[in-house]
Amino acid sequence: MSLWVSLFACALYACGSPKPETREWTEDVLLSPDRVIQVRRTVVFDESNSLAGDAYNAVEREATLSFTGDLAHLPVWKQPLMALVLYQDPSTREWIVVATTTSCDVWRSRGKPEPPYWEFRLADGGWQEMPLSDSSIGHPVNLLHRYQRRSEKNHVTISDRGRLEASSNIGREYREIVREQKVHCMR
């Protein structure tokens, strides 16, 4: 009997325990209809699934976004969050990254913001975390966030991103930054 319990425990551990994964790629980012830039991305995340295979989860350990080309002098954005949006504020000219998480633990440990987004502005030579601004609300997501599927390509074009994320089951909060997004974590 203890053999079966041991085998079950091993299977449970193997299926449910997080497995670290790393993805690296360059990505074209549409900033406006007439402006596209390229960034370099790296994401290290823990990947897990339920025994039934129906509760996939990926939690970022570290995500970086580096500028390339004429913008290579800008500092690297680095956080354990899922970057969704990169844009330049038209009024302040500051670069902005808006990020989120799918982890209740991360959300709790980072202050339980509602909506569950964090905004980072490039100011004074570094990325400063700020409350989500009105200028970010409604902004369309322009960064690849469904990177769990390994791609054969090391470069993601705008059309690649559209194809990779063209699923009817992607929630509105992953297509644009929404004010009314609620968190479904037990407090």
PDB file of C-alpha atoms in Angstrom:
ATOM      1  CA  MET A   1       0.000   0.000   0.000  1.00  0.00           C
ATOM      2  CA  SER A   2       2.789   2.437   0.833  1.00  0.00           C
ATOM      3  CA  LEU A   3       4.227   1.854  -2.657  1.00  0.00           C
ATOM      4  CA  TRP A   4       0.985   3.173  -4.207  1.00  0.00           C
ATOM      5  CA  VAL A   5       0.952   6.171  -1.881  1.00  0.00           C
ATOM      6  CA  SER A   6       4.576   6.911  -2.795  1.00  0.00           C
ATOM      7  CA  LEU A   7       3.874   6.594  -6.525  1.00  0.00           C
ATOM      8  CA  PHE A   8       0.816   8.838  -6.227  1.00  0.00           C
ATOM      9  CA  ALA A   9       2.809  11.427  -4.270  1.00  0.00           C
ATOM     10  CA  CYS A  10       5.558  11.381  -6.905  1.00  0.00           C
ATOM     11  CA  ALA A  11       3.016  11.797  -9.717  1.00  0.00           C
ATOM     12  CA  LEU A  12       1.303  14.629  -7.866  1.00  0.00           C
ATOM     13  CA  TYR A  13       4.617  16.374  -7.303  1.00  0.00           C
ATOM     14  CA  ALA A  14       5.738  15.927 -10.913  1.00  0.00           C
ATOM     15  CA  CYS A  15       2.475  17.246 -12.385  1.00  0.00           C
ATOM     16  CA  GLY A  16       1.780  20.061  -9.978  1.00  0.00           C
ATOM     17  CA  SER A  17       5.196  21.425  -9.126  1.00  0.00           C
ATOM     18  CA  PRO A  18       6.453  24.450 -11.031  1.00  0.00           C
ATOM     19  CA  LYS A  19       9.053  23.894 -13.712  1.00  0.00           C
ATOM     20  CA  PRO A  20      11.264  26.878 -14.542  1.00  0.00           C
ATOM     21  CA  GLU A  21      11.241  27.931 -18.190  1.00  0.00           C
ATOM     22  CA  THR A  22      13.146  30.660 -20.004  1.00  0.00           C
ATOM     23  CA  ARG A  23      12.211  32.438 -23.228  1.00  0.00           C
ATOM     24  CA  GLU A  24      14.337  35.001 -25.093  1.00  0.00           C
ATOM     25  CA  TRP A  25      13.374  36.860 -28.255  1.00  0.00           C
ATOM     26  CA  THR A  26      13.336  40.200 -30.041  1.00  0.00           C
ATOM     27  CA  GLU A  27       9.990  41.784 -30.741  1.00  0.00           C
ATOM     28  CA  ASP A  28       8.579  44.525 -32.953  1.00  0.00           C
ATOM     29  CA  VAL A  29       6.378  46.849 -30.904  1.00  0.00           C
ATOM     30  CA  LEU A  30       3.707  48.996 -32.526  1.00  0.00           C
ATOM     31  CA  LEU A  31       3.747  52.351 -30.732  1.00  0.00           C
ATOM     32  CA  SER A  32       1.485  54.162 -33.200  1.00  0.00           C
ATOM     33  CA  PRO A  33       0.274  53.499 -36.741  1.00  0.00           C
ATOM     34  CA  ASP A  34       3.486  55.004 -38.099  1.00  0.00           C
ATOM     35  CA  ARG A  35       6.028  54.016 -35.426  1.00  0.00           C
ATOM     36  CA  VAL A  36       7.451  50.565 -34.726  1.00  0.00           C
ATOM     37  CA  ILE A  37      10.445  49.890 -32.499  1.00  0.00           C
ATOM     38  CA  GLN A  38      12.260  46.689 -31.655  1.00  0.00           C
ATOM     39  CA  VAL A  39      12.953  45.453 -28.121  1.00  0.00           C
ATOM     40  CA  ARG A  40      14.765  42.462 -26.680  1.00  0.00           C
ATOM     41  CA  ARG A  41      12.789  40.361 -24.191  1.00  0.00           C
ATOM     42  CA  THR A  42      13.707  37.684 -21.664  1.00  0.00           C
ATOM     43  CA  VAL A  43      11.253  35.940 -19.359  1.00  0.00           C
ATOM     44  CA  VAL A  44      11.993  33.348 -16.698  1.00  0.00           C
ATOM     45  CA  PHE A  45       8.800  31.824 -15.353  1.00  0.00           C
ATOM     46  CA  ASP A  46       7.542  28.874 -13.321  1.00  0.00           C
ATOM     47  CA  GLU A  47       5.185  26.690 -15.289  1.00  0.00           C
ATOM     48  CA  SER A  48       2.710  24.356 -13.586  1.00  0.00           C
ATOM     49  CA  ASN A  49      -0.436  22.401 -14.341  1.00  0.00           C
ATOM     50  CA  SER A  50      -3.058  20.446 -12.437  1.00  0.00           C
ATOM     51  CA  LEU A  51      -3.110  16.656 -12.487  1.00  0.00           C
ATOM     52  CA  ALA A  52      -6.018  16.806 -14.928  1.00  0.00           C
ATOM     53  CA  GLY A  53      -4.058  19.181 -17.162  1.00  0.00           C
ATOM     54  CA  ASP A  54      -6.779  21.827 -17.106  1.00  0.00           C
ATOM     55  CA  ALA A  55      -5.311  24.469 -14.783  1.00  0.00           C
ATOM     56  CA  TYR A  56      -2.196  25.751 -16.505  1.00  0.00           C
ATOM     57  CA  ASN A  57      -0.363  28.581 -14.778  1.00  0.00           C
ATOM     58  CA  ALA A  58       2.809  30.520 -15.471  1.00  0.00           C
ATOM     59  CA  VAL A  59       4.269  32.910 -12.913  1.00  0.00           C
ATOM     60  CA  GLU A  60       7.086  35.228 -13.896  1.00  0.00           C
ATOM     61  CA  ARG A  61      10.252  35.065 -11.807  1.00  0.00           C
ATOM     62  CA  GLU A  62      11.938  37.731 -13.897  1.00  0.00           C
ATOM     63  CA  ALA A  63      11.046  39.619 -17.043  1.00  0.00           C
ATOM     64  CA  THR A  64      13.290  42.060 -18.855  1.00  0.00           C
ATOM     65  CA  LEU A  65      12.680  44.458 -21.683  1.00  0.00           C
ATOM     66  CA  SER A  66      15.718  46.031 -23.375  1.00  0.00           C
ATOM     67  CA  PHE A  67      15.627  48.697 -26.031  1.00  0.00           C
ATOM     68  CA  THR A  68      17.590  48.291 -29.255  1.00  0.00           C
ATOM     69  CA  GLY A  69      18.807  50.517 -32.079  1.00  0.00           C
ATOM     70  CA  ASP A  70      18.556  54.275 -31.490  1.00  0.00           C
ATOM     71  CA  LEU A  71      16.977  53.598 -28.075  1.00  0.00           C
ATOM     72  CA  ALA A  72      19.665  51.153 -26.839  1.00  0.00           C
ATOM     73  CA  HIS A  73      20.921  53.789 -24.367  1.00  0.00           C
ATOM     74  CA  LEU A  74      17.708  53.505 -22.327  1.00  0.00           C
ATOM     75  CA  PRO A  75      17.916  51.335 -19.178  1.00  0.00           C
ATOM     76  CA  VAL A  76      16.545  47.796 -19.036  1.00  0.00           C
ATOM     77  CA  TRP A  77      13.129  47.312 -17.426  1.00  0.00           C
ATOM     78  CA  LYS A  78      13.336  44.321 -15.074  1.00  0.00           C
ATOM     79  CA  GLN A  79      10.498  43.023 -12.875  1.00  0.00           C
ATOM     80  CA  PRO A  80       8.920  39.682 -11.888  1.00  0.00           C
ATOM     81  CA  LEU A  81       5.747  40.647 -13.780  1.00  0.00           C
ATOM     82  CA  MET A  82       4.071  40.108 -17.163  1.00  0.00           C
ATOM     83  CA  ALA A  83       4.720  43.164 -19.350  1.00  0.00           C
ATOM     84  CA  LEU A  84       1.652  44.054 -21.435  1.00  0.00           C
ATOM     85  CA  VAL A  85       2.131  47.568 -22.786  1.00  0.00           C
ATOM     86  CA  LEU A  86       5.050  49.745 -23.801  1.00  0.00           C
ATOM     87  CA  TYR A  87       4.406  53.305 -24.930  1.00  0.00           C
ATOM     88  CA  GLN A  88       5.757  56.821 -24.743  1.00  0.00           C
ATOM     89  CA  ASP A  89       3.527  59.320 -22.943  1.00  0.00           C
ATOM     90  CA  PRO A  90       2.812  62.072 -25.493  1.00  0.00           C
ATOM     91  CA  SER A  91       2.660  64.820 -22.866  1.00  0.00           C
ATOM     92  CA  THR A  92       5.707  63.963 -20.716  1.00  0.00           C
ATOM     93  CA  ARG A  93       7.705  61.973 -23.346  1.00  0.00           C
ATOM     94  CA  GLU A  94       8.389  59.385 -20.596  1.00  0.00           C
ATOM     95  CA  TRP A  95       8.538  55.727 -21.578  1.00  0.00           C
ATOM     96  CA  ILE A  96       5.938  53.612 -19.781  1.00  0.00           C
ATOM     97  CA  VAL A  97       5.592  49.881 -19.179  1.00  0.00           C
ATOM     98  CA  VAL A  98       2.319  48.506 -17.790  1.00  0.00           C
ATOM     99  CA  ALA A  99       2.533  45.007 -16.334  1.00  0.00           C
ATOM    100  CA  THR A 100       0.289  42.506 -14.540  1.00  0.00           C
ATOM    101  CA  THR A 101       0.398  39.047 -12.991  1.00  0.00           C
ATOM    102  CA  THR A 102      -1.748  35.914 -12.992  1.00  0.00           C
ATOM    103  CA  SER A 103      -0.528  34.988  -9.494  1.00  0.00           C
ATOM    104  CA  CYS A 104      -2.601  35.819  -6.422  1.00  0.00           C
ATOM    105  CA  ASP A 105       0.558  35.550  -4.289  1.00  0.00           C
ATOM    106  CA  VAL A 106       2.376  38.130  -6.420  1.00  0.00           C
ATOM    107  CA  TRP A 107      -0.674  40.397  -6.468  1.00  0.00           C
ATOM    108  CA  ARG A 108      -0.950  40.245  -2.651  1.00  0.00           C
ATOM    109  CA  SER A 109       2.768  40.772  -2.064  1.00  0.00           C
ATOM    110  CA  ARG A 110       2.759  43.847  -4.328  1.00  0.00           C
ATOM    111  CA  GLY A 111      -0.044  45.690  -2.540  1.00  0.00           C
ATOM    112  CA  LYS A 112      -3.249  44.228  -4.071  1.00  0.00           C
ATOM    113  CA  PRO A 113      -3.824  46.953  -6.682  1.00  0.00           C
ATOM    114  CA  GLU A 114      -7.216  47.098  -8.380  1.00  0.00           C
ATOM    115  CA  PRO A 115      -7.140  47.005 -11.289  1.00  0.00           C
ATOM    116  CA  PRO A 116      -4.244  44.524 -11.051  1.00  0.00           C
ATOM    117  CA  TYR A 117      -1.676  46.491 -13.058  1.00  0.00           C
ATOM    118  CA  TRP A 118       1.605  48.144 -12.202  1.00  0.00           C
ATOM    119  CA  GLU A 119       2.889  51.120 -14.150  1.00  0.00           C
ATOM    120  CA  PHE A 120       6.569  51.935 -14.516  1.00  0.00           C
ATOM    121  CA  ARG A 121       7.774  55.272 -15.896  1.00  0.00           C
ATOM    122  CA  LEU A 122      11.282  55.926 -17.104  1.00  0.00           C
ATOM    123  CA  ALA A 123      12.199  59.039 -15.111  1.00  0.00           C
ATOM    124  CA  ASP A 124      15.430  60.326 -13.595  1.00  0.00           C
ATOM    125  CA  GLY A 125      17.442  57.637 -15.388  1.00  0.00           C
ATOM    126  CA  GLY A 126      15.507  54.646 -14.020  1.00  0.00           C
ATOM    127  CA  TRP A 127      12.178  52.851 -14.019  1.00  0.00           C
ATOM    128  CA  GLN A 128       9.938  54.275 -11.284  1.00  0.00           C
ATOM    129  CA  GLU A 129       6.834  52.386 -10.150  1.00  0.00           C
ATOM    130  CA  MET A 130       3.817  54.699 -10.149  1.00  0.00           C
ATOM    131  CA  PRO A 131       0.081  54.314  -9.640  1.00  0.00           C
ATOM    132  CA  LEU A 132      -1.709  53.361 -12.855  1.00  0.00           C
ATOM    133  CA  SER A 133      -2.324  56.589 -14.767  1.00  0.00           C
ATOM    134  CA  ASP A 134      -5.404  57.612 -16.710  1.00  0.00           C
ATOM    135  CA  SER A 135      -3.235  57.748 -19.850  1.00  0.00           C
ATOM    136  CA  SER A 136      -2.697  53.971 -19.598  1.00  0.00           C
ATOM    137  CA  ILE A 137      -6.400  53.114 -19.274  1.00  0.00           C
ATOM    138  CA  GLY A 138      -7.734  51.900 -22.608  1.00  0.00           C
ATOM    139  CA  HIS A 139      -4.258  51.531 -24.077  1.00  0.00           C
ATOM    140  CA  PRO A 140      -4.100  48.449 -26.311  1.00  0.00           C
ATOM    141  CA  VAL A 141      -1.720  45.669 -25.304  1.00  0.00           C
ATOM    142  CA  ASN A 142       1.272  45.729 -27.653  1.00  0.00           C
ATOM    143  CA  LEU A 143       3.696  43.241 -26.042  1.00  0.00           C
ATOM    144  CA  LEU A 144       3.661  39.471 -26.407  1.00  0.00           C
ATOM    145  CA  HIS A 145       2.395  37.926 -23.175  1.00  0.00           C
ATOM    146  CA  ARG A 146       1.492  34.413 -24.332  1.00  0.00           C
ATOM    147  CA  TYR A 147       5.085  33.282 -24.487  1.00  0.00           C
ATOM    148  CA  GLN A 148       4.461  29.947 -22.782  1.00  0.00           C
ATOM    149  CA  ARG A 149       4.339  28.172 -26.146  1.00  0.00           C
ATOM    150  CA  ARG A 150       7.862  27.791 -27.428  1.00  0.00           C
ATOM    151  CA  SER A 151       8.339  29.407 -30.818  1.00  0.00           C
ATOM    152  CA  GLU A 152      10.758  28.381 -33.533  1.00  0.00           C
ATOM    153  CA  LYS A 153      11.411  32.070 -34.198  1.00  0.00           C
ATOM    154  CA  ASN A 154      13.693  34.286 -32.160  1.00  0.00           C
ATOM    155  CA  HIS A 155      12.011  37.391 -33.556  1.00  0.00           C
ATOM    156  CA  VAL A 156       8.316  38.206 -33.145  1.00  0.00           C
ATOM    157  CA  THR A 157       6.764  40.541 -35.684  1.00  0.00           C
ATOM    158  CA  ILE A 158       3.540  42.437 -35.117  1.00  0.00           C
ATOM    159  CA  SER A 159       1.659  39.919 -37.257  1.00  0.00           C
ATOM    160  CA  ASP A 160       3.271  37.016 -35.338  1.00  0.00           C
ATOM    161  CA  ARG A 161       2.049  38.512 -32.063  1.00  0.00           C
ATOM    162  CA  GLY A 162      -1.423  38.958 -33.512  1.00  0.00           C
ATOM    163  CA  ARG A 163      -1.488  35.332 -34.625  1.00  0.00           C
ATOM    164  CA  LEU A 164      -0.084  33.983 -31.326  1.00  0.00           C
ATOM    165  CA  GLU A 165      -2.619  35.932 -29.284  1.00  0.00           C
ATOM    166  CA  ALA A 166      -5.621  35.689 -31.624  1.00  0.00           C
ATOM    167  CA  SER A 167      -7.777  33.604 -29.352  1.00  0.00           C
ATOM    168  CA  SER A 168     -11.359  34.276 -28.429  1.00  0.00           C
ATOM    169  CA  ASN A 169     -10.650  33.160 -24.855  1.00  0.00           C
ATOM    170  CA  ILE A 170      -8.200  35.997 -24.122  1.00  0.00           C
ATOM    171  CA  GLY A 171      -9.870  38.306 -21.634  1.00  0.00           C
ATOM    172  CA  ARG A 172     -10.326  41.980 -22.351  1.00  0.00           C
ATOM    173  CA  GLU A 173      -7.820  42.808 -19.578  1.00  0.00           C
ATOM    174  CA  TYR A 174      -5.108  41.130 -21.720  1.00  0.00           C
ATOM    175  CA  ARG A 175      -6.134  43.020 -24.880  1.00  0.00           C
ATOM    176  CA  GLU A 176      -6.230  46.485 -23.328  1.00  0.00           C
ATOM    177  CA  ILE A 177      -5.649  48.125 -19.954  1.00  0.00           C
ATOM    178  CA  VAL A 178      -9.056  48.263 -18.271  1.00  0.00           C
ATOM    179  CA  ARG A 179     -10.130  50.237 -15.216  1.00  0.00           C
ATOM    180  CA  GLU A 180     -12.882  47.854 -14.097  1.00  0.00           C
ATOM    181  CA  GLN A 181     -10.766  44.682 -13.973  1.00  0.00           C
ATOM    182  CA  LYS A 182     -11.383  42.840 -10.700  1.00  0.00           C
ATOM    183  CA  VAL A 183      -9.058  40.343  -9.061  1.00  0.00           C
ATOM    184  CA  HIS A 184     -10.466  36.880  -8.403  1.00  0.00           C
ATOM    185  CA  CYS A 185      -8.228  35.984  -5.471  1.00  0.00           C
ATOM    186  CA  MET A 186      -9.473  35.193  -2.020  1.00  0.00           C
ATOM    187  CA  ARG A 187      -8.454  38.159   0.076  1.00  0.00           C
TER     188      ARG A 187
END
